[in-house]
Coordinates of C-alpha atoms in Angstrom, one line a residue:
M1 CA 64.2 142.8 61.5
Q2 CA 66.5 143.8 64.3
F3 CA 65.7 146.5 66.8
N4 CA 67.5 149.8 66.0
Q5 CA 68.2 151.7 69.2
A6 CA 69.6 154.8 67.5
L7 CA 66.5 155.1 65.3
H8 CA 64.2 154.5 68.2
D9 CA 65.9 157.2 70.2
E10 CA 65.8 159.7 67.3
L11 CA 62.1 159.1 66.8
V12 CA 61.3 159.4 70.5
G13 CA 63.3 162.6 70.6
M14 CA 61.4 164.0 67.7
L15 CA 58.2 163.3 69.4
K16 CA 59.3 165.0 72.6
R17 CA 60.1 168.2 70.6
D18 CA 56.8 167.9 68.7
Q19 CA 54.9 167.8 71.9
A20 CA 56.9 170.5 73.6
E21 CA 56.2 172.9 70.7
R22 CA 52.4 172.1 70.9
T23 CA 52.3 172.8 74.7
G24 CA 54.1 176.1 74.8
G25 CA 57.6 174.7 75.2
P26 CA 60.7 175.6 73.2
Q27 CA 60.4 175.6 69.5
G28 CA 62.2 172.6 67.9
E29 CA 62.8 171.9 64.3
G30 CA 59.1 172.2 63.3
D31 CA 56.7 169.9 61.6
E32 CA 58.2 170.3 58.1
A33 CA 61.7 169.2 59.3
R34 CA 60.3 166.3 61.3
T35 CA 58.3 165.2 58.3
A36 CA 61.3 165.4 56.0
R37 CA 63.3 163.2 58.4
L38 CA 60.5 160.7 58.7
K39 CA 60.3 160.5 54.9
E40 CA 64.1 159.7 54.9
I41 CA 63.5 157.0 57.6
I42 CA 60.7 155.5 55.7
D43 CA 62.7 155.5 52.5
G44 CA 65.6 153.7 54.2
H45 CA 63.7 151.3 56.5
G46 CA 60.0 151.2 55.6
W47 CA 57.4 152.1 58.2
P48 CA 59.0 152.2 61.7
T49 CA 57.6 149.0 63.1
V50 CA 57.5 147.6 66.6
D51 CA 60.3 145.2 65.8
L52 CA 62.4 148.0 64.4
V53 CA 61.8 150.8 66.9
G54 CA 59.6 149.5 69.6
K55 CA 56.0 150.6 70.4
D56 CA 57.0 154.1 71.5
G57 CA 59.2 154.6 68.5
G58 CA 56.3 153.5 66.3
D59 CA 53.9 155.8 68.2
A60 CA 56.4 158.7 67.6
A61 CA 56.5 158.0 63.8
W62 CA 52.7 158.0 63.7
T63 CA 52.5 161.3 65.6
I64 CA 54.9 162.9 63.2
A65 CA 52.8 161.6 60.2
Q66 CA 49.6 162.8 62.0
H67 CA 51.0 166.3 62.3
S68 CA 52.1 166.4 58.6
D69 CA 48.8 168.1 57.5
F70 CA 50.8 170.4 55.2
D71 CA 51.8 167.4 53.1
P72 CA 48.7 165.4 52.2
A73 CA 50.5 163.1 49.7
F74 CA 52.9 162.0 52.5
Q75 CA 50.1 161.5 54.9
Q76 CA 48.4 159.2 52.4
K77 CA 51.6 157.3 51.9
A78 CA 52.1 157.0 55.6
L79 CA 48.5 155.8 56.0
E80 CA 49.0 153.0 53.4
M81 CA 52.3 151.9 55.1
L82 CA 50.7 152.0 58.5
R83 CA 47.8 149.9 57.3
D84 CA 50.3 147.2 56.2
A85 CA 52.2 147.4 59.5
V86 CA 49.0 147.0 61.4
A87 CA 48.0 144.0 59.2
D88 CA 51.4 142.5 60.1
G89 CA 50.9 143.1 63.8
Q90 CA 53.7 145.7 63.8
A91 CA 51.8 148.9 64.6
S92 CA 48.9 150.2 66.6
P93 CA 45.4 149.8 65.2
G94 CA 44.4 152.8 67.3
N95 CA 47.0 154.9 65.6
L96 CA 45.8 153.7 62.2
A97 CA 42.2 154.8 63.2
Y98 CA 43.4 158.3 64.0
L99 CA 45.4 158.6 60.7
E100 CA 42.5 157.1 58.7
D101 CA 40.2 159.8 60.1
R102 CA 42.8 162.6 59.7
V103 CA 43.3 161.9 56.0
A104 CA 39.5 161.5 55.4
V105 CA 38.8 164.9 57.1
A106 CA 41.6 166.5 55.1
H107 CA 39.8 165.4 52.0
G108 CA 36.4 166.6 53.3
Q109 CA 35.2 163.0 53.7
P110 CA 33.3 161.4 56.6
Q111 CA 35.5 159.9 59.3
V112 CA 35.2 156.3 60.3
Y113 CA 36.2 156.3 63.9
G114 CA 35.2 159.8 65.1
T115 CA 38.6 160.8 66.2
Q116 CA 38.9 164.2 64.6
I117 CA 37.3 166.8 66.9
Q118 CA 37.3 170.5 66.8
C119 CA 36.7 172.8 69.8
G120 CA 33.9 175.2 69.0
P121 CA 31.9 177.8 70.9
K122 CA 29.6 175.0 72.1
G123 CA 32.4 172.6 72.9
P124 CA 33.7 169.7 70.9
A125 CA 32.3 168.9 67.4
F126 CA 33.2 166.4 64.8
A127 CA 35.4 167.9 62.1
T128 CA 33.4 165.9 59.5
P129 CA 30.4 163.6 60.1
I130 CA 30.9 159.9 61.0
K131 CA 30.4 157.4 58.3
D132 CA 28.0 154.6 59.4
E133 CA 27.5 156.2 62.9
A134 CA 25.6 153.1 64.0
G135 CA 28.7 151.0 63.7
V136 CA 31.2 153.4 65.1
E137 CA 31.4 151.8 68.6
H138 CA 32.2 148.5 67.1
R139 CA 34.9 150.0 64.9
R140 CA 36.4 151.9 67.8
A141 CA 36.5 148.8 70.0
A142 CA 38.1 146.8 67.2
A143 CA 40.8 149.5 67.0
G144 CA 41.4 149.5 70.8
L145 CA 39.8 153.0 71.2
D146 CA 37.7 154.1 74.1
P147 CA 33.9 154.4 73.6
L148 CA 32.9 157.6 71.8
A149 CA 31.1 159.0 74.8
D150 CA 34.3 158.7 76.9
Y151 CA 36.3 160.4 74.1
M152 CA 33.8 163.2 73.9
A153 CA 33.9 163.7 77.6
E154 CA 37.7 163.9 77.4
M155 CA 37.5 166.4 74.5
T156 CA 34.9 168.5 76.4
A157 CA 37.4 168.9 79.2
I158 CA 40.2 169.8 76.8
C159 CA 38.0 172.3 74.9
A160 CA 36.9 173.9 78.2
Q161 CA 40.5 174.2 79.3
D162 CA 41.5 175.7 75.9
A163 CA 38.7 178.2 76.2
G164 CA 39.5 179.2 79.8

């Protein structure tokens, strides 16, 4: 598969607008429009792999899928495609871990990697319990994620900043 610079640039631009909207910047096209465009991209090219759009383009596609909570059927499809891309060495295992947990939480199921955190009055809390908590550090390491204690410390700082 040949690298597609235009598709890469489009995805990275979509990510920049996504992040700007979430941090108080100008409103872009919104999650629904970005999801609709990602669906078109997937229909035409399959999951945006490293070979097709580079690591940052793949990260952008994942972020858009991660923020598609309003469309659980699409998130499930993206999850399945991302699993295949990771198995082929064409996407980030860490991104897959986050999307696995995001979809599980949306269905009220336990998360596998402990990535889905909510800020509450007492600081960060898991959105749903962690399945097989004894094995979570091994799974996080295998996905290239930081240890859970480090992630919780980061989330504690974010929650404190959001509350202040």
